[in-house]
mmCIF file of C-alpha atoms in Angstrom:
data_model
loop_
_atom_site.group_PDB
_atom_site.id
_atom_site.type_symbol
_atom_site.label_atom_id
_atom_site.label_comp_id
_atom_site.label_asym_id
_atom_site.label_seq_id
_atom_site.Cartn_x
_atom_site.Cartn_y
_atom_site.Cartn_z
ATOM 1 C CA UNK A 984 -19.275 15.425 8.500
ATOM 2 C CA UNK A 985 -17.068 12.925 8.640
ATOM 3 C CA UNK A 986 -17.477 10.839 11.148
ATOM 4 C CA UNK A 987 -14.734 10.057 12.785
ATOM 5 C CA UNK A 988 -12.874 11.150 16.685
ATOM 6 C CA UNK A 989 -9.757 11.539 17.581
ATOM 7 C CA UNK A 990 -8.621 11.842 21.044
ATOM 8 C CA UNK A 991 -6.843 13.912 23.019
ATOM 9 C CA UNK A 992 -6.538 17.127 20.795
ATOM 10 C CA UNK A 993 -3.558 17.948 22.643
ATOM 11 C CA UNK A 994 -1.061 15.975 24.381
ATOM 12 C CA UNK A 995 1.935 17.343 26.704
ATOM 13 C CA UNK A 996 4.200 14.753 27.582
ATOM 14 C CA UNK A 997 8.064 14.071 29.166
ATOM 15 C CA UNK A 998 9.950 12.359 27.735
ATOM 16 C CA UNK A 999 10.144 8.769 28.000
ATOM 17 C CA UNK A 1000 6.636 8.285 29.045
ATOM 18 C CA UNK A 1001 4.081 5.999 27.732
ATOM 19 C CA UNK A 1002 1.247 7.739 25.044
ATOM 20 C CA UNK A 1003 -1.850 5.927 22.932
ATOM 21 C CA UNK A 1004 -3.202 7.924 21.443
ATOM 22 C CA UNK A 1005 -7.563 6.553 19.889
ATOM 23 C CA UNK A 1006 -9.113 7.210 16.982
ATOM 24 C CA UNK A 1007 -12.173 6.179 16.024
ATOM 25 C CA UNK A 1008 -14.812 6.122 13.486
ATOM 26 C CA UNK A 1009 -18.151 5.291 13.122
ATOM 27 C CA UNK A 1010 -19.115 5.250 9.105
ATOM 28 C CA UNK A 1011 -18.480 1.546 9.680
ATOM 29 C CA UNK A 1012 -14.886 1.559 7.118
ATOM 30 C CA UNK A 1013 -12.689 -1.739 6.962
ATOM 31 C CA UNK A 1014 -9.687 0.968 5.669
ATOM 32 C CA UNK A 1015 -8.463 3.764 8.122
ATOM 33 C CA UNK A 1016 -4.586 5.328 8.601
ATOM 34 C CA UNK A 1017 -2.621 6.833 10.031
ATOM 35 C CA UNK A 1018 -0.257 10.580 9.653
ATOM 36 C CA UNK A 1019 2.384 12.123 11.329
ATOM 37 C CA UNK A 1020 2.466 16.184 9.805
ATOM 38 C CA UNK A 1021 5.027 18.144 11.250
ATOM 39 C CA UNK A 1022 3.946 22.437 10.920
ATOM 40 C CA UNK A 1023 2.997 23.257 7.141
ATOM 41 C CA UNK A 1024 4.810 20.117 5.714
ATOM 42 C CA UNK A 1025 4.099 17.548 3.669
ATOM 43 C CA UNK A 1026 1.622 14.631 5.339
ATOM 44 C CA UNK A 1027 4.247 11.079 6.292
ATOM 45 C CA UNK A 1028 1.833 7.713 6.263
ATOM 46 C CA UNK A 1029 3.380 5.953 9.419
ATOM 47 C CA UNK A 1030 0.642 2.934 9.553
ATOM 48 C CA UNK A 1031 -2.213 1.108 7.454
ATOM 49 C CA UNK A 1032 -4.989 -1.323 8.457
ATOM 50 C CA UNK A 1033 -7.242 -2.604 6.035
ATOM 51 C CA UNK A 1034 -10.080 -4.293 8.728
ATOM 52 C CA UNK A 1035 -10.042 -5.626 11.323
ATOM 53 C CA UNK A 1036 -6.312 -8.237 12.776
ATOM 54 C CA UNK A 1037 -5.048 -5.692 10.001
ATOM 55 C CA UNK A 1038 -1.923 -3.774 10.320
ATOM 56 C CA UNK A 1039 1.116 -2.562 7.905
ATOM 57 C CA UNK A 1040 3.204 0.687 7.942
ATOM 58 C CA UNK A 1041 3.971 2.739 6.190
ATOM 59 C CA UNK A 1042 6.289 4.877 3.842
ATOM 60 C CA UNK A 1043 7.015 6.382 7.325
ATOM 61 C CA UNK A 1044 9.610 4.420 9.913
ATOM 62 C CA UNK A 1045 8.314 5.400 13.059
ATOM 63 C CA UNK A 1046 8.996 4.095 16.618
ATOM 64 C CA UNK A 1047 5.060 3.750 17.191
ATOM 65 C CA UNK A 1048 2.307 0.859 17.600
ATOM 66 C CA UNK A 1049 -1.550 0.191 16.675
ATOM 67 C CA UNK A 1050 -4.063 -2.648 16.665
ATOM 68 C CA UNK A 1051 -7.030 -2.750 14.976
ATOM 69 C CA UNK A 1052 -8.987 -4.975 17.279
ATOM 70 C CA UNK A 1053 -12.520 -3.550 16.187
ATOM 71 C CA UNK A 1054 -13.397 -2.206 13.032
ATOM 72 C CA UNK A 1055 -13.640 1.334 14.868
ATOM 73 C CA UNK A 1056 -11.035 1.347 16.862
ATOM 74 C CA UNK A 1057 -7.872 1.861 15.958
ATOM 75 C CA UNK A 1058 -5.316 3.295 18.365
ATOM 76 C CA UNK A 1059 -1.547 4.051 18.118
ATOM 77 C CA UNK A 1060 0.886 3.845 20.707
ATOM 78 C CA UNK A 1061 4.787 5.502 21.668
ATOM 79 C CA UNK A 1062 5.944 2.821 24.678
ATOM 80 C CA UNK A 1063 8.370 5.405 25.397
ATOM 81 C CA UNK A 1064 8.457 9.391 23.752
ATOM 82 C CA UNK A 1065 11.066 11.584 22.908
ATOM 83 C CA UNK A 1066 11.536 14.874 21.411
ATOM 84 C CA UNK A 1067 11.732 13.875 18.629
ATOM 85 C CA UNK A 1068 8.005 12.716 18.206
ATOM 86 C CA UNK A 1069 6.505 15.817 18.860
ATOM 87 C CA UNK A 1070 4.707 16.582 16.047
ATOM 88 C CA UNK A 1071 0.960 16.117 14.688
ATOM 89 C CA UNK A 1072 -0.928 12.620 14.313
ATOM 90 C CA UNK A 1073 -4.071 12.596 11.986
ATOM 91 C CA UNK A 1074 -6.323 9.649 11.336
ATOM 92 C CA UNK A 1075 -7.914 8.220 9.007
ATOM 93 C CA UNK A 1076 -10.311 6.691 7.018
ATOM 94 C CA UNK A 1077 -11.298 5.438 3.619
ATOM 95 C CA UNK A 1078 -14.656 3.140 3.052
ATOM 96 C CA UNK A 1079 -12.396 1.143 0.135
ATOM 97 C CA UNK A 1080 -9.413 1.591 -1.705
ATOM 98 C CA UNK A 1081 -10.734 1.649 -5.047
ATOM 99 C CA UNK A 1082 -11.280 4.905 -7.452
ATOM 100 C CA UNK A 1083 -14.195 6.565 -4.993
ATOM 101 C CA UNK A 1084 -14.214 4.718 -2.285
ATOM 102 C CA UNK A 1085 -10.458 5.246 -1.432
ATOM 103 C CA UNK A 1086 -11.478 8.776 -0.427
ATOM 104 C CA UNK A 1087 -10.206 9.232 3.426
ATOM 105 C CA UNK A 1088 -12.362 11.267 6.020
ATOM 106 C CA UNK A 1089 -9.507 12.655 8.619
ATOM 107 C CA UNK A 1090 -10.561 13.344 12.661
ATOM 108 C CA UNK A 1091 -9.002 17.062 13.553
ATOM 109 C CA UNK A 1092 -5.844 15.602 14.051
ATOM 110 C CA UNK A 1093 -3.970 15.481 17.628
ATOM 111 C CA UNK A 1094 -0.246 17.146 18.370
ATOM 112 C CA UNK A 1095 1.893 16.173 20.641
ATOM 113 C CA UNK A 1096 4.378 17.742 21.806
ATOM 114 C CA UNK A 1097 7.201 16.120 24.188
ATOM 115 C CA UNK A 1098 8.947 17.782 26.308
ATOM 116 C CA UNK B 1300 8.072 3.331 -8.737
ATOM 117 C CA UNK B 1301 5.363 6.455 -8.568
ATOM 118 C CA UNK B 1302 5.327 10.011 -7.623
ATOM 119 C CA UNK B 1303 3.813 13.539 -7.174
ATOM 120 C CA UNK B 1304 4.361 17.409 -8.073
ATOM 121 C CA UNK B 1305 3.327 20.360 -7.094
ATOM 122 C CA UNK B 1306 4.741 23.398 -6.269
ATOM 123 C CA UNK B 1307 5.011 24.783 -3.429
ATOM 124 C CA UNK B 1308 3.634 27.921 -3.091
ATOM 125 C CA UNK B 1309 1.736 29.939 -4.659
ATOM 126 C CA UNK B 1310 0.152 33.352 -4.235
ATOM 127 C CA UNK B 1311 -2.612 35.383 -6.140
ATOM 128 C CA UNK B 1312 -5.483 38.590 -5.239
ATOM 129 C CA UNK B 1313 -8.503 37.966 -4.366
ATOM 130 C CA UNK B 1314 -11.317 37.835 -6.883
ATOM 131 C CA UNK B 1315 -8.951 36.144 -9.333
ATOM 132 C CA UNK B 1316 -8.239 32.370 -10.491
ATOM 133 C CA UNK B 1317 -5.490 30.643 -10.002
ATOM 134 C CA UNK B 1318 -4.532 26.875 -11.116
ATOM 135 C CA UNK B 1319 -2.703 24.454 -9.131
ATOM 136 C CA UNK B 1320 -1.070 21.837 -11.540
ATOM 137 C CA UNK B 1321 -0.342 18.404 -10.360
ATOM 138 C CA UNK B 1322 2.355 16.299 -12.471
ATOM 139 C CA UNK B 1323 2.786 12.526 -11.393
ATOM 140 C CA UNK B 1324 4.047 9.199 -12.649
ATOM 141 C CA UNK B 1325 2.453 5.697 -11.194
ATOM 142 C CA UNK B 1326 2.208 1.754 -11.943
ATOM 143 C CA UNK B 1327 -1.475 1.760 -10.620
ATOM 144 C CA UNK B 1328 -3.833 4.531 -10.923
ATOM 145 C CA UNK B 1329 -7.010 4.724 -9.126
ATOM 146 C CA UNK B 1330 -8.484 8.248 -9.546
ATOM 147 C CA UNK B 1331 -6.682 11.188 -8.391
ATOM 148 C CA UNK B 1332 -8.230 13.261 -5.158
ATOM 149 C CA UNK B 1333 -7.697 16.786 -4.346
ATOM 150 C CA UNK B 1334 -7.289 17.863 -0.254
ATOM 151 C CA UNK B 1335 -8.216 21.718 0.869
ATOM 152 C CA UNK B 1336 -6.054 21.421 4.637
ATOM 153 C CA UNK B 1337 -6.277 24.832 6.811
ATOM 154 C CA UNK B 1338 -3.342 26.020 8.765
ATOM 155 C CA UNK B 1339 -3.731 23.594 12.325
ATOM 156 C CA UNK B 1340 -5.902 21.568 10.844
ATOM 157 C CA UNK B 1341 -7.414 18.253 9.047
ATOM 158 C CA UNK B 1342 -7.382 18.149 5.268
ATOM 159 C CA UNK B 1343 -10.700 17.526 3.698
ATOM 160 C CA UNK B 1344 -12.116 16.582 0.020
ATOM 161 C CA UNK B 1345 -12.880 19.434 -2.281
ATOM 162 C CA UNK B 1346 -12.933 16.389 -5.470
ATOM 163 C CA UNK B 1347 -11.937 13.532 -6.969
ATOM 164 C CA UNK B 1348 -11.420 12.800 -10.978
ATOM 165 C CA UNK B 1349 -10.615 9.529 -12.599
ATOM 166 C CA UNK B 1350 -12.528 9.863 -16.080
ATOM 167 C CA UNK B 1351 -9.374 12.434 -17.946
ATOM 168 C CA UNK B 1352 -11.506 16.263 -18.412
ATOM 169 C CA UNK B 1353 -12.704 18.742 -16.401
ATOM 170 C CA UNK B 1354 -15.637 18.245 -13.030
ATOM 171 C CA UNK B 1355 -16.665 21.585 -11.510
ATOM 172 C CA UNK B 1356 -18.022 21.767 -8.276
ATOM 173 C CA UNK B 1357 -18.286 25.835 -7.224
ATOM 174 C CA UNK B 1358 -15.711 27.949 -7.227
ATOM 175 C CA UNK B 1359 -13.934 24.628 -7.558
ATOM 176 C CA UNK B 1360 -12.166 22.806 -10.718
ATOM 177 C CA UNK B 1361 -10.594 19.634 -11.321
ATOM 178 C CA UNK B 1362 -8.974 18.311 -14.645
ATOM 179 C CA UNK B 1363 -7.661 15.323 -15.466
ATOM 180 C CA UNK B 1364 -4.905 14.219 -18.298
ATOM 181 C CA UNK B 1365 -4.091 10.669 -18.107
ATOM 182 C CA UNK B 1366 -2.106 10.610 -20.580
ATOM 183 C CA UNK B 1367 0.026 13.099 -19.507
ATOM 184 C CA UNK B 1368 -0.047 11.928 -15.644
ATOM 185 C CA UNK B 1369 -1.480 15.836 -14.484
ATOM 186 C CA UNK B 1370 -4.632 16.981 -13.313
ATOM 187 C CA UNK B 1371 -4.431 20.595 -11.391
ATOM 188 C CA UNK B 1372 -7.361 22.916 -9.313
ATOM 189 C CA UNK B 1373 -8.971 25.636 -10.085
ATOM 190 C CA UNK B 1374 -10.281 27.944 -7.881
ATOM 191 C CA UNK B 1375 -12.080 30.840 -9.294
ATOM 192 C CA UNK B 1376 -13.265 34.226 -7.061
ATOM 193 C CA UNK B 1377 -11.435 33.719 -4.759
ATOM 194 C CA UNK B 1378 -11.039 34.801 -0.759
ATOM 195 C CA UNK B 1379 -9.704 35.147 1.860
ATOM 196 C CA UNK B 1380 -10.476 31.977 3.469
ATOM 197 C CA UNK B 1381 -9.314 30.169 0.647
ATOM 198 C CA UNK B 1382 -5.460 30.744 2.062
ATOM 199 C CA UNK B 1383 -4.717 27.186 2.846
ATOM 200 C CA UNK B 1384 -2.567 24.458 1.357
ATOM 201 C CA UNK B 1385 -3.772 22.212 -1.661
ATOM 202 C CA UNK B 1386 -3.132 18.403 -1.900
ATOM 203 C CA UNK B 1387 -2.681 16.235 -4.656
ATOM 204 C CA UNK B 1388 -3.393 12.848 -4.555
ATOM 205 C CA UNK B 1389 -3.011 9.508 -6.549
ATOM 206 C CA UNK B 1390 -5.133 6.455 -5.642
ATOM 207 C CA UNK B 1391 -3.053 3.584 -5.850
ATOM 208 C CA UNK B 1392 -3.665 -0.244 -5.704
ATOM 209 C CA UNK B 1393 -3.815 -0.135 -1.297
ATOM 210 C CA UNK B 1394 -3.521 3.741 -0.378
ATOM 211 C CA UNK B 1395 -3.099 7.058 -1.276
ATOM 212 C CA UNK B 1396 -0.083 8.540 -2.949
ATOM 213 C CA UNK B 1397 -0.144 11.995 -1.331
ATOM 214 C CA UNK B 1398 2.208 15.223 -3.024
ATOM 215 C CA UNK B 1399 3.403 18.009 -0.693
ATOM 216 C CA UNK B 1400 0.729 20.839 -0.515
ATOM 217 C CA UNK B 1401 0.825 23.776 -2.632
ATOM 218 C CA UNK B 1402 0.612 26.860 0.635
ATOM 219 C CA UNK B 1403 -1.762 29.403 -1.478
ATOM 220 C CA UNK B 1404 -1.318 32.724 0.092
ATOM 221 C CA UNK B 1405 -4.290 35.484 -0.888
ATOM 222 C CA UNK B 1406 -4.329 38.885 -0.693
ATOM 223 C CA UNK B 1407 -7.081 41.998 -0.760
#
């Protein structure tokens, strides 16, 4: 069982609010990732990190930002939420990126609804 | 460039066998993963192939041909709980590249 956690699991907020989605893992993994996924649709990588103080933008343009101050923690922030941000956000981590070490363990996700 | 392709939807009958294909193109390849994702849930790891051939794990098997850029996931003795999306992903130098997923519906 993967030890990766996300909070909150569900969030309904109004337009313009600032929100932070939390992601923590206890596996000591260096690599962490944020994906956005609409129901029944594909995963889109929006941010990833190689380790502490490392962050990279993913393949899908996103108005969110991330930080990696501690190995186990990779929060995602939306400065001003809009209805177009309504989606499921999945956090994942992996020991490495090469071969089997690239296996990603996923958190349970945060379902965000912006009214 | 790099891309990955798998069928969008498949249907099958309980107790049957189904094969989900995946083709990919990439200049850097470090293995191929299959994940299962039930509706509304996170993906969970099913299998990993880095060498050509078949890897068997219970009712699920995965095959890889690196020269053809081809993999398949074989599900035997289908059960209703196997209704889910199956994601193919290859590992390049720094991350996984996921396919769009194949939504499998198992009927009684």
